[in-house]
Amino acid sequence: MGGLDGRTALVTGAGRGIGRAEALLLAAEGAHVTVNDVDLGEARAVVDEITAAGGSGRADDHDISTWDGAGAAIAGVVDDGGNLDVLVNNAGILRDAMSFSMTEDQWTDVIRVHLAGHAACAHFAGAHWRERAKAGEEVTGRIVNTASESGLYGLVGQVNYAAAKAGIASMTVVLARELAKYGVTVNAIAPRARTRMTETVLGALLPEEGAFDEWDPANIAPVVAWLASDAAADVTGQVFVVNGDKVHRMSGWHRTGRIDNGGRAFTPDELAARADELFGDESRGLPPMGFGE
Ligand SMILES: NC(=O)c1ccc[n+]([C@@H]2O[C@H](COP(=O)([O-])OP(=O)(O)OC[C@H]3O[C@@H](n4cnc5c(N)ncnc54)[C@H](O)[C@@H]3O)[C@@H](O)[C@H]2O)c1
């Protein structure tokens, strides 16, 4: 018996990397998992691993970055299993470049796959759950989105990716508010793991012999399995950074300074005169990077 027995899950971009590990664990926890990836060969190989381990899965190769592709992927899950319970939005690509060198394709491709891909899958999954809830069914829907620390802190060379991932963190809160009344929770993770995506930027990231492998993508999957389960029914609208043996609960924009002009708009000169009050002892320059253990 697993925590996800009887549930049906869709993991996008699950042919390799973090999504693959998530699909394997969700299946091990008892879910029937659709392994989506534009690379059908990789998706099928993951389904073979699931089946060999005694689990249940199917492969799907729709491109989730369009409304058509996302709609077809989710319709396929529903046709196959009757319902969708868990959507893990994970599929992604990198097209890094400095903003002043970035091409329109580099910008558009990343925004399309990450931002539009998340929105499109959430659109069709949300419509499915709303329809079931309106028909009187008790729904326990789950969306787990994939943000990135790049989007939270603003990594140089990733203006496309960081904008998409910050949008995904923000979208998570909107979706959580919109879908709460239909029995759906929506959360996001910002993972760190050794995958094809990071190998190009960070190198091999292999552990010392015998040491805990903090970059193993399998470290990320338990957080997703927990968020997908009944045990996390009251967790929604949250963003978690997940690295190795650590999970960090993040919180978003908040006021760090305030000035009030008593019923009259500020003039530029008044703002300049009161900037000390607005910033206090805090830096007026680049915000700090939040990476760390
Ligand atoms: N690896 C990290 O440290 C890290 C850090 C922060 C965020 N992330 C995020 O985690 C997610 C997974 O990344 P990964 O590191 O496992 O990368 P990966 O390249 O190993 O896997 C991504 C998978 O998504 C698939 N894919 C790409 N576009 C698709 C589309 N349109 N439709 C369906 N499938 C598509 C690819 O074929 C690939 O198999 C991404 O959203 C990524 O941005 C990863």
XYZ file of C-alpha atoms and ligand atoms in Angstrom:
337
model
C 0.000 0.000 0.000
C 1.362 3.427 -0.940
C 0.235 6.950 -0.124
C -1.019 7.403 -3.711
C -2.889 4.141 -4.266
C -5.696 4.600 -6.766
C -4.489 8.047 -7.884
C -3.722 8.988 -11.476
C -0.772 11.307 -12.107
C 0.689 13.154 -15.071
C 4.347 14.233 -14.907
C 5.459 16.453 -17.796
C 9.013 16.180 -19.107
C 9.444 12.927 -17.159
C 11.617 11.121 -19.700
C 14.782 12.121 -17.859
C 16.178 14.106 -14.932
C 13.997 15.315 -12.076
C 10.697 14.395 -13.787
C 11.860 10.809 -14.302
C 12.657 10.456 -10.581
C 9.281 11.985 -9.690
C 7.411 9.603 -12.011
C 9.246 6.589 -10.553
C 8.434 7.565 -6.963
C 4.789 8.488 -7.624
C 4.375 5.048 -9.253
C 6.157 3.355 -6.338
C 3.686 5.131 -4.032
C 0.830 3.492 -5.946
C -0.184 6.076 -8.565
C -0.888 5.180 -12.193
C 1.561 7.564 -13.889
C 1.511 9.094 -17.354
C 5.130 9.779 -18.257
C 5.008 12.720 -20.666
C 8.012 13.809 -22.703
C 8.525 15.115 -26.233
C 11.193 12.411 -26.389
C 8.957 9.323 -26.628
C 11.856 6.848 -26.406
C 12.899 8.273 -23.011
C 9.277 8.318 -21.789
C 8.818 4.669 -22.774
C 12.042 3.695 -21.009
C 10.727 5.254 -17.773
C 7.416 3.404 -18.151
C 9.423 0.180 -18.566
C 11.249 0.949 -15.304
C 7.923 1.606 -13.560
C 6.434 -1.645 -14.844
C 9.550 -3.660 -13.983
C 9.260 -2.385 -10.402
C 5.624 -3.592 -10.230
C 4.027 -0.181 -10.871
C 1.629 1.108 -13.474
C 2.326 3.723 -16.134
C 1.882 4.894 -19.710
C 3.913 7.059 -22.060
C 2.776 10.265 -23.760
C 4.740 12.468 -26.162
C 2.633 15.604 -26.497
C 4.414 18.950 -26.479
C 2.827 20.549 -23.398
C 3.951 24.065 -24.347
C 0.824 24.703 -26.420
C -2.833 24.655 -25.435
C -3.409 21.918 -28.063
C -0.596 19.714 -26.759
C -1.431 20.191 -23.079
C -5.131 19.592 -23.749
C -4.382 16.401 -25.653
C -2.004 15.158 -22.929
C -4.625 15.660 -20.219
C -7.453 14.254 -22.354
C -5.279 11.170 -22.873
C -4.873 10.720 -19.108
C -8.616 11.052 -18.533
C -9.501 8.705 -21.416
C -7.032 6.151 -20.082
C -7.727 6.314 -16.348
C -11.097 8.041 -16.025
C -9.681 10.908 -13.963
C -6.643 13.043 -13.311
C -5.642 13.488 -9.659
C -2.078 14.815 -9.731
C -0.423 17.131 -12.254
C 3.325 17.652 -11.908
C 4.411 20.493 -14.212
C 8.098 19.798 -14.741
C 9.015 19.921 -18.456
C 11.661 22.488 -19.237
C 14.512 23.716 -21.417
C 17.354 26.236 -21.111
C 18.398 28.799 -23.730
C 20.845 30.901 -21.708
C 22.226 34.218 -23.005
C 22.871 37.696 -21.655
C 19.808 39.900 -22.221
C 21.682 42.094 -24.696
C 22.701 39.055 -26.786
C 19.489 37.021 -26.524
C 17.604 36.172 -29.700
C 13.830 36.316 -29.963
C 13.731 32.516 -30.340
C 15.728 32.026 -27.131
C 13.272 34.264 -25.307
C 10.117 32.801 -26.843
C 11.088 29.120 -26.559
C 11.805 29.339 -22.831
C 8.707 31.390 -22.043
C 6.604 28.997 -24.143
C 7.841 25.721 -22.625
C 7.978 26.852 -18.974
C 5.425 29.623 -18.521
C 2.869 28.722 -21.202
C 3.427 24.986 -20.574
C 2.595 25.348 -16.873
C -0.401 27.606 -17.594
C -1.768 25.349 -20.344
C -1.601 22.152 -18.274
C -3.073 23.947 -15.243
C -5.866 25.308 -17.453
C -6.998 21.872 -18.639
C -6.461 20.159 -15.272
C -8.362 22.953 -13.493
C -11.268 22.696 -15.951
C -11.370 18.909 -15.382
C -11.472 19.275 -11.569
C -14.002 22.121 -11.663
C -16.325 20.058 -13.842
C -16.062 17.088 -11.476
C -16.593 19.259 -8.381
C -19.619 20.926 -9.998
C -21.046 17.443 -10.696
C -20.981 16.859 -6.924
C -17.822 14.772 -6.726
C -15.373 15.221 -3.849
C -12.173 16.154 -5.685
C -8.635 15.853 -4.297
C -6.674 17.496 -7.107
C -3.004 18.352 -6.832
C -0.716 20.542 -8.925
C 3.003 20.662 -8.224
C 4.764 23.299 -10.331
C 8.495 23.593 -10.933
C 10.009 27.011 -10.295
C 13.719 27.723 -9.873
C 15.964 29.721 -7.585
C 17.017 31.509 -10.769
C 13.555 33.070 -10.832
C 13.590 33.877 -7.115
C 17.001 35.599 -7.067
C 17.576 36.681 -10.682
C 20.462 34.715 -12.183
C 22.640 36.485 -14.751
C 22.370 34.987 -18.249
C 18.854 33.682 -17.672
C 16.516 36.634 -18.200
C 14.143 34.356 -20.157
C 14.285 31.434 -17.719
C 14.196 33.574 -14.543
C 11.205 35.550 -15.844
C 9.376 32.295 -16.629
C 10.232 30.719 -13.266
C 9.282 33.846 -11.267
C 6.026 33.800 -13.241
C 5.526 30.176 -12.256
C 6.013 31.005 -8.552
C 3.459 33.808 -8.893
C 1.118 31.623 -10.970
C 1.223 29.019 -8.195
C -0.365 31.475 -5.757
C -3.063 32.544 -8.244
C -3.921 28.938 -9.125
C -4.015 27.976 -5.430
C -6.511 30.784 -4.763
C -8.640 29.993 -7.843
C -8.828 26.227 -7.362
C -9.145 26.005 -3.545
C -12.922 25.816 -3.665
C -12.760 22.786 -5.978
C -10.592 20.712 -3.609
C -7.313 21.356 -5.427
C -3.978 22.334 -3.868
C -1.260 24.057 -5.903
C 2.356 24.302 -4.761
C 5.749 24.773 -6.382
C 9.215 23.400 -5.864
C 12.497 25.040 -6.847
C 14.854 22.068 -7.102
C 18.607 21.614 -7.382
C 19.812 18.389 -8.988
C 22.360 16.869 -11.339
C 20.607 16.531 -14.715
C 21.272 17.165 -18.379
C 20.160 20.755 -17.678
C 22.697 21.472 -14.903
C 25.541 19.410 -16.337
C 26.044 21.987 -19.079
C 26.231 24.847 -16.541
C 27.630 23.324 -13.331
C 29.583 20.263 -14.537
C 29.253 16.673 -13.320
C 28.541 17.437 -9.607
C 29.468 13.924 -8.514
C 29.634 13.123 -4.767
C 32.771 12.100 -2.885
C 32.924 8.342 -2.567
C 30.645 7.137 0.239
C 29.192 10.627 0.844
C 25.505 11.536 0.566
C 24.769 12.422 -3.060
C 23.177 15.828 -2.549
C 22.706 16.377 -6.309
C 20.810 13.110 -6.982
C 17.481 14.006 -8.697
C 15.859 11.288 -6.570
C 16.212 13.659 -3.572
C 13.562 15.956 -5.087
C 10.813 13.382 -5.689
C 9.737 12.763 -2.044
C 8.648 16.403 -1.675
C 6.442 16.002 -4.761
C 5.014 12.686 -3.476
C 4.233 14.339 -0.126
C 2.529 17.351 -1.779
C 0.521 14.926 -3.951
C -0.701 12.934 -0.956
C -3.580 13.370 1.507
C -0.998 14.240 4.170
C -0.481 17.623 2.445
C -4.194 18.416 1.917
C -3.824 21.680 3.859
C -0.641 22.850 2.094
C -1.335 25.215 -0.803
C 0.098 28.306 -2.492
C 3.574 27.470 -1.157
C 7.021 27.432 -2.756
C 9.752 25.096 -1.485
C 13.431 25.125 -2.423
C 14.605 21.505 -2.388
C 18.295 20.555 -2.448
C 19.768 17.253 -1.302
C 18.682 16.595 2.269
C 17.164 20.065 2.735
C 13.729 21.592 2.143
C 13.310 25.354 2.536
C 9.898 27.003 2.810
C 10.088 30.292 0.908
C 8.014 33.424 1.233
C 7.511 36.031 -1.448
C 7.621 39.778 -1.865
C 7.004 41.631 1.349
C 7.290 45.272 2.444
C 10.677 46.167 3.829
C 10.240 49.938 4.038
C 7.417 52.473 3.976
C 6.963 56.209 3.873
C 3.628 58.020 3.982
C 3.023 61.576 2.749
C -0.173 62.194 4.731
C -2.841 62.486 2.008
C -0.707 64.074 -0.745
C 1.345 62.404 -3.510
C 5.121 62.702 -3.154
C 7.155 65.054 -5.329
C 10.481 63.720 -6.682
C 12.339 66.089 -4.333
C 10.393 64.841 -1.328
C 11.228 61.231 -2.302
C 14.912 62.080 -2.579
C 14.783 63.764 0.833
C 13.126 60.775 2.484
C 14.997 57.930 0.746
C 17.028 57.306 3.938
C 13.764 56.647 5.760
C 12.610 54.255 3.008
C 15.805 52.180 2.937
C 16.913 52.440 6.570
C 20.194 50.503 6.934
C 19.406 48.287 3.903
C 21.346 48.384 0.623
C 19.961 50.524 -2.185
C 21.852 48.464 -4.771
C 21.574 44.936 -6.129
C 19.521 42.623 -3.915
C 21.463 39.737 -2.336
C 21.474 36.258 -3.890
C 19.632 33.851 -1.612
C 21.519 30.702 -2.591
C 23.187 28.854 0.232
C 22.964 25.654 2.172
N 18.252 20.473 -12.477
C 18.168 21.512 -11.670
O 19.035 21.736 -10.783
C 16.986 22.430 -11.753
C 17.027 23.629 -11.019
C 15.916 24.457 -11.039
C 14.807 24.087 -11.784
N 14.822 22.938 -12.522
C 13.625 22.620 -13.293
O 13.304 21.251 -13.137
C 12.600 20.803 -14.308
C 13.256 19.533 -14.822
O 14.560 19.839 -15.279
P 15.742 18.768 -15.385
O 16.904 19.383 -14.721
O 15.256 17.435 -14.956
O 16.012 18.832 -16.971
P 16.127 17.675 -18.097
O 16.591 18.354 -19.326
O 16.933 16.523 -17.580
O 14.620 17.174 -18.264
C 13.614 17.974 -18.838
C 12.745 17.091 -19.717
O 11.660 17.908 -20.236
C 11.398 17.454 -21.565
N 10.720 18.514 -22.312
C 11.248 19.685 -22.766
N 10.313 20.399 -23.406
C 9.159 19.682 -23.366
C 7.831 19.914 -23.843
N 7.536 21.037 -24.527
N 6.887 18.967 -23.611
C 7.193 17.825 -22.937
N 8.445 17.555 -22.479
C 9.405 18.484 -22.678
C 12.783 17.127 -22.131
O 12.706 16.264 -23.265
C 13.475 16.496 -20.921
O 13.361 15.087 -20.910
C 12.639 21.983 -15.288
O 11.420 22.701 -15.198
C 13.770 22.824 -14.780
O 13.676 24.150 -15.176
C 15.886 22.111 -12.522
